[in-house]
Amino acid sequence: MGDRQVPDIVVGRLPIYLRALTFLKADNREITSSQELGDRLGISSAQIRKDLSHFGEFGKQGTGYEIRYLENNLKEILHVDRMWDVVLVGAGDLGNALASYKGFAGRGFHVAAAFDADPDKIGHEMPGGLLIEDVANLEARVQAAGWKIGIIAVPADAAQSVANTLVGAGVIALLNYAPISLIAPSSVRVEQIDPAVHLQHLTYYLG
Amino acid sequence: MGDRQVPDIVVGRLPIYLRALTFLKADNREITSSQELGDRLGISSAQIRKDLSHFGEFGKQGTGYEIRYLENNLKEILHVDRMWDVVLVGAGDLGNALASYKGFAGRGFHVAAAFDADPDKIGHEMPGGLLIEDVANLEARVQAAGWKIGIIAVPADAAQSVANTLVGAGVIALLNYAPISLIAPSSVRVEQIDPAVHLQHLTYYLG
DNA sequence: GGTCTATTGTCAAAAGTTGCACAATCATAG
DNA sequence: CTATGATTGTGCAACTTTTGACAATAGACC
């Protein structure tokens, strides 16, 4: 195909396909099929083929998909055929975990700087060796560096204000770990992660 | 109404409504409307009314929703009108962050135990004071305690095996932080959190 | 070269989800 | 006690997403 305007729900599945492909590659596999991917991911094979068809034709009839080829294409589509600097705000336990997370590097991301408001933390290093900077300098630093992606790992009552600062400084993609729904201009993409929300989704199904 | 079989996508929004209500309550507000909630959450007011209508009639025409009343009803619907013990596997940086996360208590969850495979960690305490136990005892401990909810915060290559152990021991709800898609029986609910997946979803929209 | 098997990409149908619009109704004010 | 304004719950229509089915075709084998 060649649609413009791919549904967001389709876009959201691509990183999962990419993750599965990288995993298969690490297993020295060279070819896979929509069937095999679907089985691994709990998704129907038709959906995988349909999703991919929004972006091109990546498979061969009778054979399937060349893993390395499809992986490269997905990386390109998702713009992770490059490294993205990410700015982290909040150097608490969660911030520490994110700063020292080894999984980002192989998937297109690099935590470029970390900020906090706590004077006891400012000037010290995070576990990964990153310097904790003063959140007062956040706006200026983001603007100067041109960072586009922010991760918010501050308490709920500070999150909206941090988000506003980041957006004001030019950030256009936010990953929010604070347990509130951020308000942002429609030009800014926001993803939210709240473990309690996920757990409560689960408990609905527990008698 | 009084449907049986509420769509899962509706269930997934309830925790977000609940979070917003708790937030409003903390602001000493007593009444709200579907309009106000929608504006705060970036959801249409009609959708909120329709979602709630699956479970009953909680509002008053002309007035709106009594915050405390709706909050209590949502807690009951989501089964978080009680505390749930949660078993945490993985005492790395992320496990530490989860164990010391203050946000769980007010929302129905208590990290009851933590396990790891690393002999250097076993027997020591996590930041929150929780003892790190040997993952070799995971199955027996889960079975004995009757825990139903597990959080997986181990590396990708250990995650499926941990999930299998938990499920074998009676866990029926899993929150998985490892970057792989877990396979589980259909009787087990799984939620996945992978920051790189969320970030890649965002970068699609970054030129 | 012809036959067989596997698997894609896509069309159309089915299923699911969202939004619109409005009667019903509650609270308030005159 | 009536008029006014606000806001719910819901039927229906519009829209979105998923599934099923199959022609097309690549590759393997005889």
Tab-separated table of C-alpha atoms (C1' of nucleotides) in Angstrom:
chain	number	residue	atom	x	y	z
A	1	MET	CA	0.000	0.000	0.000
A	2	GLY	CA	1.016	3.565	0.593
A	3	ASP	CA	-1.579	5.151	2.834
A	4	ARG	CA	-0.839	8.402	4.376
A	5	GLN	CA	-2.274	8.548	7.898
A	6	VAL	CA	-1.630	5.187	9.452
A	7	PRO	CA	-3.895	4.541	12.463
A	8	ASP	CA	-2.149	5.227	15.753
A	9	ILE	CA	-3.161	1.839	17.067
A	10	VAL	CA	-1.193	0.240	14.230
A	11	VAL	CA	1.832	2.415	14.964
A	12	GLY	CA	1.655	1.301	18.569
A	13	ARG	CA	2.110	-2.326	17.565
A	14	LEU	CA	5.159	-1.777	15.387
A	15	PRO	CA	7.604	-1.489	18.317
A	16	ILE	CA	6.331	-4.840	19.540
A	17	TYR	CA	6.952	-6.435	16.168
A	18	LEU	CA	10.388	-4.869	16.126
A	19	ARG	CA	11.166	-6.235	19.571
A	20	ALA	CA	10.136	-9.727	18.531
A	21	LEU	CA	12.257	-9.564	15.378
A	22	THR	CA	15.327	-8.457	17.308
A	23	PHE	CA	14.749	-11.339	19.664
A	24	LEU	CA	14.488	-13.829	16.796
A	25	LYS	CA	17.627	-12.421	15.237
A	26	ALA	CA	19.506	-12.917	18.503
A	27	ASP	CA	18.426	-16.538	18.175
A	28	ASN	CA	20.192	-16.730	14.808
A	29	ARG	CA	16.940	-17.064	12.938
A	30	GLU	CA	16.866	-15.616	9.433
A	31	ILE	CA	13.277	-16.068	8.259
A	32	THR	CA	9.953	-15.841	10.030
A	33	SER	CA	6.272	-15.686	9.110
A	34	SER	CA	3.283	-13.656	10.193
A	35	GLN	CA	1.994	-16.872	11.720
A	36	GLU	CA	5.049	-17.391	13.910
A	37	LEU	CA	5.168	-13.753	14.972
A	38	GLY	CA	1.492	-13.813	15.793
A	39	ASP	CA	1.834	-16.926	17.899
A	40	ARG	CA	4.648	-15.375	19.878
A	41	LEU	CA	2.832	-12.099	20.406
A	42	GLY	CA	-0.705	-13.297	20.874
A	43	ILE	CA	-1.851	-11.409	17.771
A	44	SER	CA	-3.529	-12.834	14.669
A	45	SER	CA	-1.343	-13.333	11.631
A	46	ALA	CA	-3.829	-11.415	9.489
A	47	GLN	CA	-3.436	-8.378	11.695
A	48	ILE	CA	0.322	-8.427	11.418
A	49	ARG	CA	0.168	-8.654	7.638
A	50	LYS	CA	-2.414	-5.902	7.496
A	51	ASP	CA	-0.421	-3.642	9.787
A	52	LEU	CA	2.759	-4.079	7.766
A	53	SER	CA	0.891	-3.521	4.508
A	54	HIS	CA	0.367	0.120	5.496
A	55	PHE	CA	4.051	0.673	4.942
A	56	GLY	CA	4.997	-1.540	2.020
A	57	GLU	CA	5.514	-5.121	1.003
A	58	PHE	CA	8.143	-6.758	3.121
A	59	GLY	CA	7.486	-10.443	2.700
A	60	LYS	CA	7.711	-13.142	0.078
A	61	GLN	CA	4.793	-15.411	-0.684
A	62	GLY	CA	5.450	-18.981	0.293
A	63	THR	CA	8.483	-17.978	2.358
A	64	GLY	CA	7.667	-15.265	4.869
A	65	TYR	CA	9.770	-12.347	6.057
A	66	GLU	CA	13.510	-11.994	6.064
A	67	ILE	CA	14.063	-10.987	9.679
A	68	ARG	CA	16.981	-8.631	9.192
A	69	TYR	CA	15.274	-6.866	6.309
A	70	LEU	CA	11.969	-6.353	8.084
A	71	GLU	CA	13.756	-5.271	11.245
A	72	ASN	CA	15.670	-2.610	9.352
A	73	ASN	CA	12.513	-1.383	7.694
A	74	LEU	CA	10.653	-1.126	10.978
A	75	LYS	CA	13.544	0.752	12.526
A	76	GLU	CA	13.404	3.204	9.671
A	77	ILE	CA	9.634	3.594	9.888
A	78	LEU	CA	9.843	4.223	13.627
A	79	HIS	CA	12.825	6.542	13.153
A	80	VAL	CA	15.017	4.472	15.413
A	81	ASP	CA	17.606	3.909	12.700
A	82	ARG	CA	19.431	6.623	14.643
A	83	MET	CA	20.009	7.468	18.317
A	84	TRP	CA	17.740	9.892	20.144
A	85	ASP	CA	18.882	11.951	23.085
A	86	VAL	CA	16.343	11.871	25.863
A	87	VAL	CA	16.147	14.279	28.785
A	88	LEU	CA	15.206	12.787	32.136
A	89	VAL	CA	13.538	14.863	34.839
A	90	GLY	CA	13.422	13.336	38.293
A	91	ALA	CA	16.320	11.535	39.962
A	92	GLY	CA	14.414	9.473	42.486
A	93	ASP	CA	14.346	5.689	42.517
A	94	LEU	CA	12.536	5.534	39.217
A	95	GLY	CA	14.841	8.092	37.625
A	96	ASN	CA	17.809	6.028	38.796
A	97	ALA	CA	16.355	2.896	37.278
A	98	LEU	CA	15.748	4.658	33.967
A	99	ALA	CA	19.195	6.278	33.910
A	100	SER	CA	20.936	2.972	34.421
A	101	TYR	CA	18.622	0.933	32.201
A	102	LYS	CA	20.756	-0.992	29.725
A	103	GLY	CA	17.908	-1.648	27.352
A	104	PHE	CA	17.655	1.805	25.811
A	105	ALA	CA	20.910	1.820	23.884
A	106	GLY	CA	20.080	-1.017	21.544
A	107	ARG	CA	16.711	0.431	20.785
A	108	GLY	CA	17.510	3.961	19.758
A	109	PHE	CA	17.696	5.966	22.967
A	110	HIS	CA	20.320	7.630	25.100
A	111	VAL	CA	19.615	9.440	28.357
A	112	ALA	CA	21.534	12.632	27.692
A	113	ALA	CA	20.929	14.532	30.922
A	114	ALA	CA	19.097	14.296	34.216
A	115	PHE	CA	17.523	17.017	36.332
A	116	ASP	CA	16.120	17.241	39.830
A	117	ALA	CA	14.922	19.935	42.226
A	118	ASP	CA	16.488	18.460	45.365
A	119	PRO	CA	19.607	20.431	46.402
A	120	ASP	CA	20.999	17.296	48.033
A	121	LYS	CA	21.031	15.557	44.682
A	122	ILE	CA	22.091	18.364	42.365
A	123	GLY	CA	25.742	18.090	41.461
A	124	HIS	CA	25.970	14.411	42.358
A	125	GLU	CA	26.081	11.508	39.987
A	126	MET	CA	23.395	8.968	39.242
A	127	PRO	CA	24.238	5.245	39.293
A	128	GLY	CA	25.033	5.297	35.586
A	129	GLY	CA	27.483	8.160	36.037
A	130	LEU	CA	25.188	10.907	34.772
A	131	LEU	CA	25.427	14.268	36.562
A	132	ILE	CA	22.236	15.463	38.234
A	133	GLU	CA	21.592	19.036	37.168
A	134	ASP	CA	19.399	21.725	38.698
A	135	VAL	CA	15.897	21.729	37.305
A	136	ALA	CA	16.094	25.514	37.340
A	137	ASN	CA	18.363	25.194	34.303
A	138	LEU	CA	16.080	22.729	32.548
A	139	GLU	CA	14.530	25.113	30.057
A	140	ALA	CA	17.791	26.709	28.991
A	141	ARG	CA	19.613	23.396	28.678
A	142	VAL	CA	16.850	21.744	26.651
A	143	GLN	CA	16.626	24.691	24.331
A	144	ALA	CA	20.375	24.862	23.810
A	145	ALA	CA	20.735	21.132	23.207
A	146	GLY	CA	17.617	20.851	21.072
A	147	TRP	CA	16.332	17.762	22.853
A	148	LYS	CA	12.942	16.634	21.567
A	149	ILE	CA	12.050	13.792	23.936
A	150	GLY	CA	11.471	14.068	27.675
A	151	ILE	CA	10.877	11.491	30.389
A	152	ILE	CA	9.035	12.750	33.446
A	153	ALA	CA	9.770	10.824	36.641
A	154	VAL	CA	8.849	13.395	39.282
A	155	PRO	CA	6.037	13.350	41.869
A	156	ALA	CA	2.518	13.990	40.607
A	157	ASP	CA	2.298	17.532	41.904
A	158	ALA	CA	5.371	18.638	39.964
A	159	ALA	CA	4.676	16.786	36.729
A	160	GLN	CA	2.450	19.260	34.919
A	161	SER	CA	4.800	22.125	35.604
A	162	VAL	CA	7.788	20.103	34.382
A	163	ALA	CA	5.827	19.160	31.291
A	164	ASN	CA	5.036	22.806	30.607
A	165	THR	CA	8.694	23.744	30.943
A	166	LEU	CA	9.797	20.950	28.618
A	167	VAL	CA	7.198	21.825	26.010
A	168	GLY	CA	8.093	25.502	26.282
A	169	ALA	CA	11.704	24.561	25.603
A	170	GLY	CA	10.894	22.609	22.469
A	171	VAL	CA	10.241	19.046	23.590
A	172	ILE	CA	7.527	17.437	21.459
A	173	ALA	CA	7.368	13.898	22.844
A	174	LEU	CA	6.794	13.062	26.496
A	175	LEU	CA	6.918	9.814	28.412
A	176	ASN	CA	5.162	10.460	31.712
A	177	TYR	CA	5.597	8.229	34.750
A	178	ALA	CA	3.779	10.558	37.139
A	179	PRO	CA	0.307	9.391	38.134
A	180	ILE	CA	-1.634	12.229	36.543
A	181	SER	CA	-2.943	12.803	33.035
A	182	LEU	CA	-0.763	15.499	31.560
A	183	ILE	CA	-2.328	18.261	29.515
A	184	ALA	CA	-0.237	19.231	26.504
A	185	PRO	CA	-0.770	20.977	23.180
A	186	SER	CA	-1.994	18.627	20.480
A	187	SER	CA	1.318	19.033	18.684
A	188	VAL	CA	2.991	17.230	21.578
A	189	ARG	CA	2.720	13.457	21.845
A	190	VAL	CA	2.328	12.024	25.328
A	191	GLU	CA	2.601	8.439	26.534
A	192	GLN	CA	1.698	7.590	30.103
A	193	ILE	CA	2.987	4.771	32.290
A	194	ASP	CA	1.362	4.255	35.675
A	195	PRO	CA	1.856	0.839	37.279
A	196	ALA	CA	-1.141	1.270	39.571
A	197	VAL	CA	-3.369	1.905	36.559
A	198	HIS	CA	-2.157	-1.330	34.996
A	199	LEU	CA	-2.601	-3.248	38.231
A	200	GLN	CA	-6.131	-1.940	38.672
A	201	HIS	CA	-6.917	-2.980	35.135
A	202	LEU	CA	-5.830	-6.463	36.180
A	203	THR	CA	-7.755	-6.559	39.452
A	204	TYR	CA	-11.010	-5.886	37.638
A	205	TYR	CA	-10.776	-9.467	36.458
A	206	LEU	CA	-9.899	-10.892	39.856
A	207	GLY	CA	-13.123	-11.923	41.536
B	1	MET	CA	-27.285	-0.436	32.247
B	2	GLY	CA	-26.253	-3.825	33.522
B	3	ASP	CA	-24.329	-5.535	30.764
B	4	ARG	CA	-22.363	-8.556	31.547
B	5	GLN	CA	-19.148	-8.550	29.520
B	6	VAL	CA	-17.868	-5.018	29.569
B	7	PRO	CA	-15.337	-4.336	26.783
B	8	ASP	CA	-11.764	-4.542	28.011
B	9	ILE	CA	-10.990	-1.160	26.510
B	10	VAL	CA	-13.633	0.350	28.782
B	11	VAL	CA	-12.203	-1.421	31.823
B	12	GLY	CA	-8.815	-0.003	30.959
B	13	ARG	CA	-10.115	3.539	31.250
B	14	LEU	CA	-11.725	3.104	34.658
B	15	PRO	CA	-8.441	3.330	36.594
B	16	ILE	CA	-7.785	6.628	34.862
B	17	TYR	CA	-11.168	7.967	35.889
B	18	LEU	CA	-10.525	6.775	39.403
B	19	ARG	CA	-7.163	8.506	39.493
B	20	ALA	CA	-8.719	11.768	38.338
B	21	LEU	CA	-11.467	11.545	40.951
B	22	THR	CA	-8.975	10.934	43.738
B	23	PHE	CA	-7.057	13.937	42.540
B	24	LEU	CA	-10.167	16.123	42.542
B	25	LYS	CA	-11.072	14.914	46.006
B	26	ALA	CA	-7.631	15.888	47.273
B	27	ASP	CA	-8.486	19.343	45.937
B	28	ASN	CA	-11.543	19.391	48.213
B	29	ARG	CA	-13.928	19.228	45.300
B	30	GLU	CA	-17.223	17.469	45.905
B	31	ILE	CA	-18.983	17.453	42.548
B	32	THR	CA	-17.732	17.047	39.001
B	33	SER	CA	-19.177	16.450	35.544
B	34	SER	CA	-18.387	14.224	32.615
B	35	GLN	CA	-17.428	17.410	30.812
B	36	GLU	CA	-14.864	18.427	33.402
B	37	LEU	CA	-13.407	14.930	33.667
B	38	GLY	CA	-13.185	14.694	29.919
B	39	ASP	CA	-11.370	18.000	29.620
B	40	ARG	CA	-8.830	16.922	32.206
B	41	LEU	CA	-8.250	13.544	30.625
B	42	GLY	CA	-8.485	14.393	26.953
B	43	ILE	CA	-11.509	12.134	26.523
B	44	SER	CA	-14.965	13.091	25.266
B	45	SER	CA	-17.648	13.553	27.883
B	46	ALA	CA	-19.952	11.191	25.985
B	47	GLN	CA	-17.399	8.439	26.252
B	48	ILE	CA	-17.081	8.843	29.986
B	49	ARG	CA	-20.848	8.729	30.444
B	50	LYS	CA	-21.129	5.722	28.182
B	51	ASP	CA	-18.292	3.890	29.934
B	52	LEU	CA	-19.836	4.450	33.352
B	53	SER	CA	-23.265	3.421	32.097
B	54	HIS	CA	-21.971	-0.133	31.726
B	55	PHE	CA	-21.899	-0.369	35.494
B	56	GLY	CA	-24.867	1.638	36.694
B	57	GLU	CA	-26.173	5.169	37.049
B	58	PHE	CA	-23.833	7.229	39.162
B	59	GLY	CA	-24.736	10.807	38.276
B	60	LYS	CA	-27.567	13.252	38.673
B	61	GLN	CA	-29.002	15.130	35.753
B	62	GLY	CA	-28.371	18.829	35.953
B	63	THR	CA	-25.705	18.334	38.619
B	64	GLY	CA	-23.104	15.790	37.664
B	65	TYR	CA	-21.278	13.217	39.768
B	66	GLU	CA	-20.656	13.243	43.486
B	67	ILE	CA	-16.924	12.630	43.532
B	68	ARG	CA	-16.707	10.549	46.665
B	69	TYR	CA	-19.624	8.357	45.618
B	70	LEU	CA	-18.321	7.683	42.125
B	71	GLU	CA	-14.835	7.089	43.471
B	72	ASN	CA	-16.129	4.457	45.881
B	73	ASN	CA	-18.121	2.771	43.170
B	74	LEU	CA	-15.151	2.632	40.822
B	75	LYS	CA	-12.981	1.189	43.564
B	76	GLU	CA	-15.542	-1.504	44.117
B	77	ILE	CA	-15.884	-2.231	40.403
B	78	LEU	CA	-12.111	-2.512	40.045
B	79	HIS	CA	-11.881	-4.549	43.255
B	80	VAL	CA	-9.546	-2.080	44.876
B	81	ASP	CA	-11.871	-1.495	47.792
B	82	ARG	CA	-9.415	-3.812	49.524
B	83	MET	CA	-5.630	-4.270	49.586
B	84	TRP	CA	-3.931	-6.734	47.273
B	85	ASP	CA	-0.652	-8.394	48.104
B	86	VAL	CA	1.700	-8.330	45.150
B	87	VAL	CA	4.795	-10.464	44.717
B	88	LEU	CA	7.781	-8.782	43.118
B	89	VAL	CA	10.397	-10.764	41.235
B	90	GLY	CA	13.616	-8.943	40.428
B	91	ALA	CA	15.509	-6.727	42.851
B	92	GLY	CA	17.491	-4.658	40.387
B	93	ASP	CA	17.120	-0.908	39.985
B	94	LEU	CA	13.578	-1.235	38.716
B	95	GLY	CA	12.627	-3.676	41.460
B	96	ASN	CA	14.014	-1.220	44.010
B	97	ALA	CA	11.976	1.590	42.544
B	98	LEU	CA	8.817	-0.509	42.649
B	99	ALA	CA	9.445	-1.761	46.182
B	100	SER	CA	9.855	1.730	47.515
B	101	TYR	CA	7.109	3.312	45.422
B	102	LYS	CA	4.807	5.211	47.767
B	103	GLY	CA	1.990	5.374	45.251
B	104	PHE	CA	0.790	1.780	45.566
B	105	ALA	CA	-0.608	1.914	49.090
B	106	GLY	CA	-3.335	4.442	48.383
B	107	ARG	CA	-4.429	2.587	45.312
B	108	GLY	CA	-4.961	-0.911	46.598
B	109	PHE	CA	-1.556	-2.604	46.426
B	110	HIS	CA	1.099	-3.782	48.813
B	111	VAL	CA	4.387	-5.364	47.770
B	112	ALA	CA	4.358	-8.381	50.044
B	113	ALA	CA	7.633	-10.036	49.099
B	114	ALA	CA	10.572	-9.697	46.749
B	115	PHE	CA	12.706	-12.354	45.096
B	116	ASP	CA	15.952	-12.402	43.170
B	117	ALA	CA	18.414	-14.975	41.854
B	118	ASP	CA	21.572	-13.063	42.753
B	119	PRO	CA	23.285	-14.617	45.831
B	120	ASP	CA	24.774	-11.213	46.660
B	121	LYS	CA	21.280	-9.799	47.073
B	122	ILE	CA	19.466	-12.668	48.729
B	123	GLY	CA	19.099	-12.091	52.448
B	124	HIS	CA	19.636	-8.360	52.185
B	125	GLU	CA	16.986	-5.680	52.424
B	126	MET	CA	15.592	-3.508	49.682
B	127	PRO	CA	15.388	0.271	50.196
B	128	GLY	CA	11.862	-0.040	51.575
B	129	GLY	CA	12.979	-2.595	54.171
B	130	LEU	CA	11.683	-5.657	52.345
B	131	LEU	CA	13.820	-8.781	52.575
B	132	ILE	CA	15.122	-10.151	49.281
B	133	GLU	CA	14.356	-13.868	49.131
B	134	ASP	CA	15.820	-16.622	46.973
B	135	VAL	CA	13.915	-17.096	43.745
B	136	ALA	CA	14.371	-20.834	44.270
B	137	ASN	CA	11.695	-20.549	46.962
B	138	LEU	CA	9.362	-18.502	44.774
B	139	GLU	CA	6.928	-21.237	43.851
B	140	ALA	CA	6.540	-22.581	47.384
B	141	ARG	CA	6.169	-19.142	48.949
B	142	VAL	CA	3.577	-17.976	46.399
B	143	GLN	CA	1.573	-21.128	46.806
B	144	ALA	CA	1.661	-20.954	50.592
B	145	ALA	CA	0.715	-17.287	50.728
B	146	GLY	CA	-1.880	-17.512	47.976
B	147	TRP	CA	-0.636	-14.435	46.153
B	148	LYS	CA	-2.541	-13.787	42.940
B	149	ILE	CA	-0.651	-10.838	41.421
B	150	GLY	CA	2.963	-10.840	40.280
B	151	ILE	CA	5.268	-8.113	39.036
B	152	ILE	CA	8.132	-9.269	36.849
B	153	ALA	CA	11.169	-7.011	36.884
B	154	VAL	CA	13.889	-9.407	35.771
B	155	PRO	CA	16.010	-9.435	32.596
B	156	ALA	CA	14.297	-10.533	29.383
B	157	ASP	CA	15.926	-13.956	29.281
B	158	ALA	CA	14.597	-14.912	32.711
B	159	ALA	CA	11.122	-13.422	32.378
B	160	GLN	CA	9.265	-16.272	30.704
B	161	SER	CA	10.594	-18.808	33.160
B	162	VAL	CA	9.629	-16.603	36.118
B	163	ALA	CA	6.183	-16.152	34.600
B	164	ASN	CA	5.789	-19.903	34.258
B	165	THR	CA	6.769	-20.424	37.883
B	166	LEU	CA	4.350	-17.761	39.090
B	167	VAL	CA	1.497	-19.126	37.033
B	168	GLY	CA	2.277	-22.635	38.195
B	169	ALA	CA	2.070	-21.409	41.774
B	170	GLY	CA	-1.339	-19.839	41.291
B	171	VAL	CA	-0.696	-16.261	40.153
B	172	ILE	CA	-3.384	-15.138	37.690
B	173	ALA	CA	-2.414	-11.532	37.014
B	174	LEU	CA	0.996	-10.430	35.789
B	175	LEU	CA	2.554	-7.030	35.301
B	176	ASN	CA	5.600	-7.570	33.130
B	177	TYR	CA	8.417	-5.033	32.850
B	178	ALA	CA	10.743	-7.314	30.896
B	179	PRO	CA	11.068	-6.434	27.208
B	180	ILE	CA	9.501	-9.593	25.822
B	181	SER	CA	5.916	-10.603	25.139
B	182	LEU	CA	5.075	-13.194	27.753
B	183	ILE	CA	3.115	-16.254	26.802
B	184	ALA	CA	0.578	-17.292	29.412
B	185	PRO	CA	-2.592	-19.375	29.562
B	186	SER	CA	-5.679	-17.404	28.602
B	187	SER	CA	-6.891	-17.626	32.184
B	188	VAL	CA	-3.979	-15.409	33.212
B	189	ARG	CA	-4.163	-11.664	32.559
B	190	VAL	CA	-0.935	-9.982	31.491
B	191	GLU	CA	-0.086	-6.291	31.243
B	192	GLN	CA	3.193	-5.223	29.716
B	193	ILE	CA	5.245	-2.093	30.371
B	194	ASP	CA	8.267	-1.452	28.187
B	195	PRO	CA	9.568	2.114	28.115
B	196	ALA	CA	11.421	1.574	24.839
B	197	VAL	CA	8.194	0.447	23.194
B	198	HIS	CA	6.500	3.647	24.328
B	199	LEU	CA	9.410	5.783	23.208
B	200	GLN	CA	9.451	4.140	19.787
B	201	HIS	CA	5.752	4.788	19.488
B	202	LEU	CA	6.583	8.444	20.066
B	203	THR	CA	9.490	8.633	17.644
B	204	TYR	CA	7.280	7.484	14.801
B	205	TYR	CA	5.786	10.942	14.891
B	206	LEU	CA	9.123	12.734	15.092
B	207	GLY	CA	10.205	13.559	11.542
C	1	DG	C1'	8.667	-28.173	-16.687
C	2	DG	C1'	4.782	-29.303	-13.740
C	3	DT	C1'	2.943	-30.115	-9.260
C	4	DC	C1'	2.638	-29.185	-4.473
C	5	DT	C1'	3.005	-26.540	-0.282
C	6	DA	C1'	3.515	-22.423	2.174
C	7	DT	C1'	2.626	-17.846	2.812
C	8	DT	C1'	1.827	-13.171	1.384
C	9	DG	C1'	-1.136	-8.896	0.485
C	10	DT	C1'	-5.735	-7.454	0.117
C	11	DC	C1'	-10.807	-7.294	-0.415
C	12	DA	C1'	-15.022	-7.368	1.829
C	13	DA	C1'	-17.652	-8.613	5.766
C	14	DA	C1'	-18.099	-8.603	10.656
C	15	DA	C1'	-17.348	-6.820	15.006
C	16	DG	C1'	-16.286	-3.242	18.001
C	17	DT	C1'	-15.937	1.645	19.429
C	18	DT	C1'	-16.963	6.450	19.461
C	19	DG	C1'	-19.654	10.554	18.900
C	20	DC	C1'	-24.090	12.984	18.218
C	21	DA	C1'	-28.152	14.531	19.694
C	22	DC	C1'	-31.903	14.758	22.664
C	23	DA	C1'	-35.583	13.470	26.049
C	24	DA	C1'	-35.581	13.176	30.853
C	25	DT	C1'	-34.815	15.315	34.998
C	26	DC	C1'	-32.693	17.849	38.779
C	27	DA	C1'	-31.573	22.355	41.151
C	28	DT	C1'	-32.162	27.094	41.322
C	29	DA	C1'	-34.174	31.473	41.014
C	30	DG	C1'	-37.881	34.382	40.411
D	1	DC	C1'	-45.171	26.937	41.173
D	2	DT	C1'	-43.170	27.816	36.818
D	3	DA	C1'	-39.261	28.918	33.904
D	4	DT	C1'	-34.388	28.396	33.122
D	5	DG	C1'	-30.070	26.226	32.716
D	6	DA	C1'	-27.254	22.285	33.406
D	7	DT	C1'	-26.113	17.658	32.799
D	8	DT	C1'	-27.156	12.781	32.686
D	9	DG	C1'	-28.086	8.219	30.267
D	10	DT	C1'	-28.914	6.272	25.850
D	11	DG	C1'	-30.555	5.058	20.965
D	12	DC	C1'	-28.678	5.435	16.673
D	13	DA	C1'	-25.464	6.483	13.171
D	14	DA	C1'	-20.786	7.017	11.863
D	15	DC	C1'	-16.510	5.481	12.054
D	16	DT	C1'	-12.600	2.307	13.144
D	17	DT	C1'	-10.522	-2.063	13.726
D	18	DT	C1'	-10.294	-6.928	13.264
D	19	DT	C1'	-11.140	-11.202	11.046
D	20	DG	C1'	-11.913	-14.480	7.254
D	21	DA	C1'	-11.063	-15.932	2.852
D	22	DC	C1'	-8.586	-16.394	-1.244
D	23	DA	C1'	-6.001	-15.256	-5.612
D	24	DA	C1'	-1.288	-14.725	-6.506
D	25	DT	C1'	3.104	-16.482	-6.332
D	26	DA	C1'	7.757	-18.131	-4.540
D	27	DG	C1'	10.371	-22.121	-3.790
D	28	DA	C1'	11.015	-27.149	-3.309
D	29	DC	C1'	10.680	-31.510	-5.222
D	30	DC	C1'	10.028	-34.900	-8.634
